[in-house]
């Protein structure tokens, strides 16, 4: 592969700038053979990689790999189809591997086998005392909750299926909601008023691109509330008393110093 234009790579030295720019323009206008892209939180394309075919002015058939993003742009080409296809797939996989924790999963759509793709809609619903509340989010949500096909764990980013990601997200949200329910029950038992954010059911619906096109998967979890025991209540009271004592000790120490 020779680089005609690049933000980060060394361009082919045996071509002058005018020639490289002319070839790059032909490559970018060539026939699209394969492509991958990611989108931002507004649905706009954030990064793209194409494999395009084009003819030079003297009739040579060449294949180009074009990779663009918010802060880079690369155009490389070759006369060998197999070399171009390999370079295209390597570029797509490289970008998928280097996505940071707060970046959108690569890709929203890709024709490279085994590449995780981001779902573009995540709907979270909570049933609160017979009323359903919902929150819909678009693609590129970042880490929490993680997007389909890119499930983040302590071991790193784990590729999964669209259905598998729905299960993972539902499990995470169910655990979070159970903690909220239990905290509300504890505060009620102690007679401490707090905002009621408990829910009896959570439902996660993911819409994304699967092997056969657009897919939708829904996972639902019932969220039981665990009522606090007397031991739980006493443990909380002891913790509160200890916190108050620590604050008094800190205040006393501050007064002694001043």
PDB file of C-alpha atoms in Angstrom:
ATOM      1  CA  UNK A   1       0.000   0.000   0.000  1.00  0.00           C
ATOM      2  CA  UNK A   2       1.236   3.474  -0.766  1.00  0.00           C
ATOM      3  CA  UNK A   3      -0.022   6.467   1.205  1.00  0.00           C
ATOM      4  CA  UNK A   4      -1.247   9.303  -0.992  1.00  0.00           C
ATOM      5  CA  UNK A   5      -2.509  11.497   1.861  1.00  0.00           C
ATOM      6  CA  UNK A   6      -2.181  10.910   5.592  1.00  0.00           C
ATOM      7  CA  UNK A   7      -2.439  12.706   8.897  1.00  0.00           C
ATOM      8  CA  UNK A   8      -0.151  10.264  10.710  1.00  0.00           C
ATOM      9  CA  UNK A   9       1.701   8.140   8.145  1.00  0.00           C
ATOM     10  CA  UNK A  10       4.588   9.015   5.816  1.00  0.00           C
ATOM     11  CA  UNK A  11       3.321   9.592   2.291  1.00  0.00           C
ATOM     12  CA  UNK A  12       4.899   7.944  -0.770  1.00  0.00           C
ATOM     13  CA  UNK A  13       8.066   9.933  -1.490  1.00  0.00           C
ATOM     14  CA  UNK A  14       8.319   9.145  -5.230  1.00  0.00           C
ATOM     15  CA  UNK A  15       5.162  11.128  -6.059  1.00  0.00           C
ATOM     16  CA  UNK A  16       4.974  14.913  -5.990  1.00  0.00           C
ATOM     17  CA  UNK A  17       2.241  16.582  -3.947  1.00  0.00           C
ATOM     18  CA  UNK A  18       0.128  17.550  -6.955  1.00  0.00           C
ATOM     19  CA  UNK A  19       0.125  13.979  -8.279  1.00  0.00           C
ATOM     20  CA  UNK A  20      -0.716  12.504  -4.879  1.00  0.00           C
ATOM     21  CA  UNK A  21      -3.621  14.911  -4.399  1.00  0.00           C
ATOM     22  CA  UNK A  22      -4.966  14.159  -7.879  1.00  0.00           C
ATOM     23  CA  UNK A  23      -4.796  10.396  -7.277  1.00  0.00           C
ATOM     24  CA  UNK A  24      -6.400  10.783  -3.844  1.00  0.00           C
ATOM     25  CA  UNK A  25      -9.269  12.730  -5.396  1.00  0.00           C
ATOM     26  CA  UNK A  26      -9.827   9.953  -7.948  1.00  0.00           C
ATOM     27  CA  UNK A  27      -9.688   7.347  -5.187  1.00  0.00           C
ATOM     28  CA  UNK A  28     -12.210   9.175  -3.014  1.00  0.00           C
ATOM     29  CA  UNK A  29     -14.610   9.425  -5.956  1.00  0.00           C
ATOM     30  CA  UNK A  30     -14.151   5.759  -6.914  1.00  0.00           C
ATOM     31  CA  UNK A  31     -16.701   2.963  -6.761  1.00  0.00           C
ATOM     32  CA  UNK A  32     -17.465   1.856  -3.204  1.00  0.00           C
ATOM     33  CA  UNK A  33     -16.709  -1.809  -2.691  1.00  0.00           C
ATOM     34  CA  UNK A  34     -16.855  -2.084   1.108  1.00  0.00           C
ATOM     35  CA  UNK A  35     -17.419   0.328   4.001  1.00  0.00           C
ATOM     36  CA  UNK A  36     -17.683   0.696   7.790  1.00  0.00           C
ATOM     37  CA  UNK A  37     -18.789   3.676   9.848  1.00  0.00           C
ATOM     38  CA  UNK A  38     -19.510   4.823  13.387  1.00  0.00           C
ATOM     39  CA  UNK A  39     -21.924   7.539  14.502  1.00  0.00           C
ATOM     40  CA  UNK A  40     -21.911  10.071  17.310  1.00  0.00           C
ATOM     41  CA  UNK A  41     -24.658  10.676  19.885  1.00  0.00           C
ATOM     42  CA  UNK A  42     -26.568  12.808  17.340  1.00  0.00           C
ATOM     43  CA  UNK A  43     -26.523  10.123  14.661  1.00  0.00           C
ATOM     44  CA  UNK A  44     -23.870  11.881  12.560  1.00  0.00           C
ATOM     45  CA  UNK A  45     -21.053   9.824  11.088  1.00  0.00           C
ATOM     46  CA  UNK A  46     -17.966  10.148  13.298  1.00  0.00           C
ATOM     47  CA  UNK A  47     -15.532   7.832  11.499  1.00  0.00           C
ATOM     48  CA  UNK A  48     -15.581   5.970   8.207  1.00  0.00           C
ATOM     49  CA  UNK A  49     -13.419   3.487   6.325  1.00  0.00           C
ATOM     50  CA  UNK A  50     -14.016   2.674   2.651  1.00  0.00           C
ATOM     51  CA  UNK A  51     -12.536   0.287   0.134  1.00  0.00           C
ATOM     52  CA  UNK A  52     -12.960   1.873  -3.290  1.00  0.00           C
ATOM     53  CA  UNK A  53     -11.951   0.972  -6.818  1.00  0.00           C
ATOM     54  CA  UNK A  54     -10.777   3.585  -9.322  1.00  0.00           C
ATOM     55  CA  UNK A  55      -8.877   4.060 -12.582  1.00  0.00           C
ATOM     56  CA  UNK A  56      -5.943   6.425 -12.969  1.00  0.00           C
ATOM     57  CA  UNK A  57      -5.831   8.878 -15.866  1.00  0.00           C
ATOM     58  CA  UNK A  58      -3.603   6.479 -17.814  1.00  0.00           C
ATOM     59  CA  UNK A  59      -6.046   3.593 -17.368  1.00  0.00           C
ATOM     60  CA  UNK A  60      -4.533   1.682 -14.443  1.00  0.00           C
ATOM     61  CA  UNK A  61      -6.996  -0.116 -12.179  1.00  0.00           C
ATOM     62  CA  UNK A  62      -6.249   0.528  -8.500  1.00  0.00           C
ATOM     63  CA  UNK A  63      -7.881  -0.072  -5.115  1.00  0.00           C
ATOM     64  CA  UNK A  64      -7.929   2.504  -2.355  1.00  0.00           C
ATOM     65  CA  UNK A  65      -8.492   2.381   1.418  1.00  0.00           C
ATOM     66  CA  UNK A  66      -9.827   5.669   2.779  1.00  0.00           C
ATOM     67  CA  UNK A  67     -10.077   6.250   6.539  1.00  0.00           C
ATOM     68  CA  UNK A  68     -11.466   9.469   8.007  1.00  0.00           C
ATOM     69  CA  UNK A  69     -12.417  10.778  11.439  1.00  0.00           C
ATOM     70  CA  UNK A  70     -12.774  14.043  13.358  1.00  0.00           C
ATOM     71  CA  UNK A  71      -9.010  14.624  13.503  1.00  0.00           C
ATOM     72  CA  UNK A  72      -7.450  12.445  10.801  1.00  0.00           C
ATOM     73  CA  UNK A  73      -7.698  11.469   7.150  1.00  0.00           C
ATOM     74  CA  UNK A  74      -5.760   8.736   5.323  1.00  0.00           C
ATOM     75  CA  UNK A  75      -5.855   7.683   1.667  1.00  0.00           C
ATOM     76  CA  UNK A  76      -3.744   4.723   0.530  1.00  0.00           C
ATOM     77  CA  UNK A  77      -3.916   2.596  -2.615  1.00  0.00           C
ATOM     78  CA  UNK A  78      -2.515  -0.435  -4.416  1.00  0.00           C
ATOM     79  CA  UNK A  79      -2.884  -2.285  -7.682  1.00  0.00           C
ATOM     80  CA  UNK A  80      -3.534  -5.534  -5.777  1.00  0.00           C
ATOM     81  CA  UNK A  81      -7.112  -6.279  -4.695  1.00  0.00           C
ATOM     82  CA  UNK A  82      -6.135  -8.802  -2.001  1.00  0.00           C
ATOM     83  CA  UNK A  83      -3.663  -6.352  -0.478  1.00  0.00           C
ATOM     84  CA  UNK A  84      -6.278  -3.590  -0.445  1.00  0.00           C
ATOM     85  CA  UNK A  85      -8.939  -5.805   1.138  1.00  0.00           C
ATOM     86  CA  UNK A  86      -6.500  -6.939   3.829  1.00  0.00           C
ATOM     87  CA  UNK A  87      -5.518  -3.331   4.557  1.00  0.00           C
ATOM     88  CA  UNK A  88      -9.189  -2.313   4.763  1.00  0.00           C
ATOM     89  CA  UNK A  89     -10.054  -5.035   7.280  1.00  0.00           C
ATOM     90  CA  UNK A  90      -6.921  -4.322   9.336  1.00  0.00           C
ATOM     91  CA  UNK A  91      -7.855  -0.625   9.551  1.00  0.00           C
ATOM     92  CA  UNK A  92     -11.395  -1.437  10.693  1.00  0.00           C
ATOM     93  CA  UNK A  93     -10.133  -3.867  13.338  1.00  0.00           C
ATOM     94  CA  UNK A  94      -7.427  -1.460  14.518  1.00  0.00           C
ATOM     95  CA  UNK A  95      -9.975   1.289  15.125  1.00  0.00           C
ATOM     96  CA  UNK A  96     -12.281  -1.159  16.911  1.00  0.00           C
ATOM     97  CA  UNK A  97      -9.440  -2.212  19.212  1.00  0.00           C
ATOM     98  CA  UNK A  98      -8.222   1.280  20.068  1.00  0.00           C
ATOM     99  CA  UNK A  99     -11.576   2.839  21.043  1.00  0.00           C
ATOM    100  CA  UNK A 100     -11.218   4.408  24.501  1.00  0.00           C
ATOM    101  CA  UNK A 101     -13.498   3.907  27.500  1.00  0.00           C
ATOM    102  CA  UNK A 102     -15.483   7.084  26.818  1.00  0.00           C
ATOM    103  CA  UNK A 103     -15.652   6.644  23.043  1.00  0.00           C
ATOM    104  CA  UNK A 104     -18.443   5.119  21.050  1.00  0.00           C
ATOM    105  CA  UNK A 105     -17.966   1.456  20.230  1.00  0.00           C
ATOM    106  CA  UNK A 106     -16.659   0.906  16.757  1.00  0.00           C
ATOM    107  CA  UNK A 107     -18.686   0.338  14.613  1.00  0.00           C
ATOM    108  CA  UNK A 108     -22.289   1.357  14.038  1.00  0.00           C
ATOM    109  CA  UNK A 109     -22.146  -0.644  10.814  1.00  0.00           C
ATOM    110  CA  UNK A 110     -19.376  -2.832   9.407  1.00  0.00           C
ATOM    111  CA  UNK A 111     -19.030  -5.612   6.845  1.00  0.00           C
ATOM    112  CA  UNK A 112     -15.891  -7.012   8.487  1.00  0.00           C
ATOM    113  CA  UNK A 113     -16.546 -10.411  10.024  1.00  0.00           C
ATOM    114  CA  UNK A 114     -16.463 -10.515  13.832  1.00  0.00           C
ATOM    115  CA  UNK A 115     -16.458  -6.768  14.366  1.00  0.00           C
ATOM    116  CA  UNK A 116     -18.707  -5.642  17.273  1.00  0.00           C
ATOM    117  CA  UNK A 117     -21.283  -3.121  16.143  1.00  0.00           C
ATOM    118  CA  UNK A 118     -23.005  -0.502  18.266  1.00  0.00           C
ATOM    119  CA  UNK A 119     -26.764  -0.598  18.628  1.00  0.00           C
ATOM    120  CA  UNK A 120     -28.321   2.745  17.857  1.00  0.00           C
ATOM    121  CA  UNK A 121     -31.196   2.768  20.341  1.00  0.00           C
ATOM    122  CA  UNK A 122     -31.335   1.721  23.972  1.00  0.00           C
ATOM    123  CA  UNK A 123     -34.693   2.033  25.763  1.00  0.00           C
ATOM    124  CA  UNK A 124     -34.766   1.614  29.545  1.00  0.00           C
ATOM    125  CA  UNK A 125     -38.186   1.354  31.234  1.00  0.00           C
ATOM    126  CA  UNK A 126     -39.017   1.189  34.932  1.00  0.00           C
ATOM    127  CA  UNK A 127     -42.385   0.294  36.422  1.00  0.00           C
ATOM    128  CA  UNK A 128     -43.006   2.429  39.493  1.00  0.00           C
ATOM    129  CA  UNK A 129     -46.193   1.489  41.341  1.00  0.00           C
ATOM    130  CA  UNK A 130     -48.125   0.644  38.192  1.00  0.00           C
ATOM    131  CA  UNK A 131     -46.788   3.535  36.085  1.00  0.00           C
ATOM    132  CA  UNK A 132     -44.084   3.040  33.453  1.00  0.00           C
ATOM    133  CA  UNK A 133     -41.295   5.578  33.061  1.00  0.00           C
ATOM    134  CA  UNK A 134     -38.879   5.340  30.161  1.00  0.00           C
ATOM    135  CA  UNK A 135     -35.580   6.758  29.013  1.00  0.00           C
ATOM    136  CA  UNK A 136     -34.418   6.405  25.412  1.00  0.00           C
ATOM    137  CA  UNK A 137     -30.787   6.922  24.480  1.00  0.00           C
ATOM    138  CA  UNK A 138     -29.054   6.954  21.127  1.00  0.00           C
ATOM    139  CA  UNK A 139     -25.836   5.284  20.050  1.00  0.00           C
ATOM    140  CA  UNK A 140     -22.469   6.305  21.430  1.00  0.00           C
ATOM    141  CA  UNK A 141     -23.558   6.243  25.051  1.00  0.00           C
ATOM    142  CA  UNK A 142     -20.083   5.657  26.391  1.00  0.00           C
ATOM    143  CA  UNK A 143     -19.459   3.220  29.245  1.00  0.00           C
ATOM    144  CA  UNK A 144     -22.564   3.371  31.447  1.00  0.00           C
ATOM    145  CA  UNK A 145     -24.720   1.694  30.475  1.00  0.00           C
ATOM    146  CA  UNK A 146     -22.463   0.005  27.966  1.00  0.00           C
ATOM    147  CA  UNK A 147     -23.607  -0.376  24.415  1.00  0.00           C
ATOM    148  CA  UNK A 148     -24.575  -3.615  22.685  1.00  0.00           C
ATOM    149  CA  UNK A 149     -21.742  -5.680  21.221  1.00  0.00           C
ATOM    150  CA  UNK A 150     -19.283  -3.904  23.526  1.00  0.00           C
ATOM    151  CA  UNK A 151     -19.747  -5.065  27.092  1.00  0.00           C
ATOM    152  CA  UNK A 152     -17.232  -3.512  29.483  1.00  0.00           C
ATOM    153  CA  UNK A 153     -16.161  -5.521  32.508  1.00  0.00           C
ATOM    154  CA  UNK A 154     -13.179  -5.560  34.854  1.00  0.00           C
ATOM    155  CA  UNK A 155     -11.440  -7.730  32.273  1.00  0.00           C
ATOM    156  CA  UNK A 156     -11.862  -5.147  29.529  1.00  0.00           C
ATOM    157  CA  UNK A 157     -14.153  -4.849  26.555  1.00  0.00           C
ATOM    158  CA  UNK A 158     -15.835  -8.157  25.719  1.00  0.00           C
ATOM    159  CA  UNK A 159     -17.510  -8.564  22.316  1.00  0.00           C
ATOM    160  CA  UNK A 160     -20.925 -10.196  22.576  1.00  0.00           C
ATOM    161  CA  UNK A 161     -24.120 -10.659  20.601  1.00  0.00           C
ATOM    162  CA  UNK A 162     -26.922  -8.114  20.487  1.00  0.00           C
ATOM    163  CA  UNK A 163     -29.100 -10.411  22.596  1.00  0.00           C
ATOM    164  CA  UNK A 164     -26.223 -11.073  24.991  1.00  0.00           C
ATOM    165  CA  UNK A 165     -25.626  -7.361  25.457  1.00  0.00           C
ATOM    166  CA  UNK A 166     -29.316  -6.861  26.255  1.00  0.00           C
ATOM    167  CA  UNK A 167     -29.012  -9.461  29.001  1.00  0.00           C
ATOM    168  CA  UNK A 168     -25.836  -7.885  30.379  1.00  0.00           C
ATOM    169  CA  UNK A 169     -27.325  -4.392  30.471  1.00  0.00           C
ATOM    170  CA  UNK A 170     -30.565  -5.648  32.045  1.00  0.00           C
ATOM    171  CA  UNK A 171     -28.575  -7.466  34.733  1.00  0.00           C
ATOM    172  CA  UNK A 172     -26.571  -4.332  35.583  1.00  0.00           C
ATOM    173  CA  UNK A 173     -29.648  -2.098  35.752  1.00  0.00           C
ATOM    174  CA  UNK A 174     -31.543  -4.722  37.801  1.00  0.00           C
ATOM    175  CA  UNK A 175     -28.738  -4.793  40.384  1.00  0.00           C
ATOM    176  CA  UNK A 176     -28.669  -1.004  40.568  1.00  0.00           C
ATOM    177  CA  UNK A 177     -32.449  -0.858  40.946  1.00  0.00           C
ATOM    178  CA  UNK A 178     -32.427  -3.542  43.653  1.00  0.00           C
ATOM    179  CA  UNK A 179     -29.936  -1.447  45.653  1.00  0.00           C
ATOM    180  CA  UNK A 180     -32.212   1.581  45.249  1.00  0.00           C
ATOM    181  CA  UNK A 181     -35.248  -0.423  46.386  1.00  0.00           C
ATOM    182  CA  UNK A 182     -33.437  -1.763  49.437  1.00  0.00           C
ATOM    183  CA  UNK A 183     -32.174   1.692  50.401  1.00  0.00           C
ATOM    184  CA  UNK A 184     -35.701   3.085  50.194  1.00  0.00           C
ATOM    185  CA  UNK A 185     -37.031   0.251  52.390  1.00  0.00           C
ATOM    186  CA  UNK A 186     -34.278   0.859  54.943  1.00  0.00           C
ATOM    187  CA  UNK A 187     -34.978   4.597  55.114  1.00  0.00           C
ATOM    188  CA  UNK A 188     -38.725   3.943  55.472  1.00  0.00           C
ATOM    189  CA  UNK A 189     -38.087   1.589  58.379  1.00  0.00           C
ATOM    190  CA  UNK A 190     -35.908   4.208  60.062  1.00  0.00           C
ATOM    191  CA  UNK A 191     -38.513   6.924  59.498  1.00  0.00           C
ATOM    192  CA  UNK A 192     -36.175   8.956  57.278  1.00  0.00           C
ATOM    193  CA  UNK A 193     -38.003  10.558  54.323  1.00  0.00           C
ATOM    194  CA  UNK A 194     -36.241  10.249  50.954  1.00  0.00           C
ATOM    195  CA  UNK A 195     -37.380  10.480  47.352  1.00  0.00           C
ATOM    196  CA  UNK A 196     -39.051   7.256  46.220  1.00  0.00           C
ATOM    197  CA  UNK A 197     -37.120   5.956  43.201  1.00  0.00           C
ATOM    198  CA  UNK A 198     -37.979   2.306  43.766  1.00  0.00           C
ATOM    199  CA  UNK A 199     -39.300   0.226  40.873  1.00  0.00           C
ATOM    200  CA  UNK A 200     -40.950  -3.171  40.689  1.00  0.00           C
ATOM    201  CA  UNK A 201     -39.862  -4.077  37.146  1.00  0.00           C
ATOM    202  CA  UNK A 202     -37.155  -2.947  34.735  1.00  0.00           C
ATOM    203  CA  UNK A 203     -37.188  -3.544  31.002  1.00  0.00           C
ATOM    204  CA  UNK A 204     -34.322  -3.025  28.536  1.00  0.00           C
ATOM    205  CA  UNK A 205     -34.957  -2.888  24.781  1.00  0.00           C
ATOM    206  CA  UNK A 206     -32.068  -2.707  22.315  1.00  0.00           C
ATOM    207  CA  UNK A 207     -32.407  -2.043  18.616  1.00  0.00           C
ATOM    208  CA  UNK A 208     -29.318  -2.574  16.483  1.00  0.00           C
ATOM    209  CA  UNK A 209     -27.829  -4.164  13.421  1.00  0.00           C
ATOM    210  CA  UNK A 210     -27.493  -7.924  13.630  1.00  0.00           C
ATOM    211  CA  UNK A 211     -26.325 -10.544  11.177  1.00  0.00           C
ATOM    212  CA  UNK A 212     -29.658 -10.474   9.340  1.00  0.00           C
ATOM    213  CA  UNK A 213     -30.248  -6.715   9.471  1.00  0.00           C
ATOM    214  CA  UNK A 214     -32.100  -4.675  12.083  1.00  0.00           C
ATOM    215  CA  UNK A 215     -32.903  -6.565  15.287  1.00  0.00           C
ATOM    216  CA  UNK A 216     -34.702  -5.735  18.526  1.00  0.00           C
ATOM    217  CA  UNK A 217     -34.171  -7.576  21.795  1.00  0.00           C
ATOM    218  CA  UNK A 218     -36.014  -6.982  25.085  1.00  0.00           C
ATOM    219  CA  UNK A 219     -35.033  -8.197  28.541  1.00  0.00           C
ATOM    220  CA  UNK A 220     -37.299  -7.778  31.586  1.00  0.00           C
ATOM    221  CA  UNK A 221     -36.478  -8.303  35.247  1.00  0.00           C
ATOM    222  CA  UNK A 222     -38.722  -8.305  38.325  1.00  0.00           C
ATOM    223  CA  UNK A 223     -37.066  -6.384  41.161  1.00  0.00           C
ATOM    224  CA  UNK A 224     -37.932  -7.674  44.634  1.00  0.00           C
ATOM    225  CA  UNK A 225     -37.476  -5.433  47.652  1.00  0.00           C
ATOM    226  CA  UNK A 226     -35.616  -6.961  50.584  1.00  0.00           C
ATOM    227  CA  UNK A 227     -37.037  -5.603  53.835  1.00  0.00           C
ATOM    228  CA  UNK A 228     -34.409  -4.690  56.432  1.00  0.00           C
ATOM    229  CA  UNK A 229     -34.002  -6.826  59.551  1.00  0.00           C
ATOM    230  CA  UNK A 230     -33.557  -5.434  63.045  1.00  0.00           C
ATOM    231  CA  UNK A 231     -29.869  -6.206  62.680  1.00  0.00           C
ATOM    232  CA  UNK A 232     -29.739  -4.078  59.509  1.00  0.00           C
ATOM    233  CA  UNK A 233     -31.443  -1.199  61.297  1.00  0.00           C
ATOM    234  CA  UNK A 234     -29.094  -1.393  64.269  1.00  0.00           C
ATOM    235  CA  UNK A 235     -26.069  -1.552  61.982  1.00  0.00           C
ATOM    236  CA  UNK A 236     -27.222   1.618  60.248  1.00  0.00           C
ATOM    237  CA  UNK A 237     -27.829   3.386  63.578  1.00  0.00           C
ATOM    238  CA  UNK A 238     -24.337   2.448  64.775  1.00  0.00           C
ATOM    239  CA  UNK A 239     -22.827   3.786  61.573  1.00  0.00           C
ATOM    240  CA  UNK A 240     -24.727   7.063  61.990  1.00  0.00           C
ATOM    241  CA  UNK A 241     -23.585   7.392  65.606  1.00  0.00           C
ATOM    242  CA  UNK A 242     -19.988   6.713  64.567  1.00  0.00           C
ATOM    243  CA  UNK A 243     -20.196   9.315  61.821  1.00  0.00           C
ATOM    244  CA  UNK A 244     -21.527  11.911  64.270  1.00  0.00           C
ATOM    245  CA  UNK A 245     -18.746  11.060  66.723  1.00  0.00           C
ATOM    246  CA  UNK A 246     -16.115  11.396  64.008  1.00  0.00           C
ATOM    247  CA  UNK A 247     -17.472  14.818  63.057  1.00  0.00           C
ATOM    248  CA  UNK A 248     -17.381  15.953  66.692  1.00  0.00           C
ATOM    249  CA  UNK A 249     -13.804  14.689  67.055  1.00  0.00           C
ATOM    250  CA  UNK A 250     -12.754  16.530  63.915  1.00  0.00           C
ATOM    251  CA  UNK A 251     -14.400  19.750  65.134  1.00  0.00           C
ATOM    252  CA  UNK A 252     -12.720  19.426  68.540  1.00  0.00           C
ATOM    253  CA  UNK A 253      -9.329  18.821  66.964  1.00  0.00           C
ATOM    254  CA  UNK A 254      -9.783  21.873  64.743  1.00  0.00           C
ATOM    255  CA  UNK A 255     -10.616  24.057  67.760  1.00  0.00           C
ATOM    256  CA  UNK A 256      -7.547  22.793  69.626  1.00  0.00           C
ATOM    257  CA  UNK A 257      -5.336  23.778  66.692  1.00  0.00           C
ATOM    258  CA  UNK A 258      -6.803  27.275  66.533  1.00  0.00           C
TER     259      UNK A 258
END
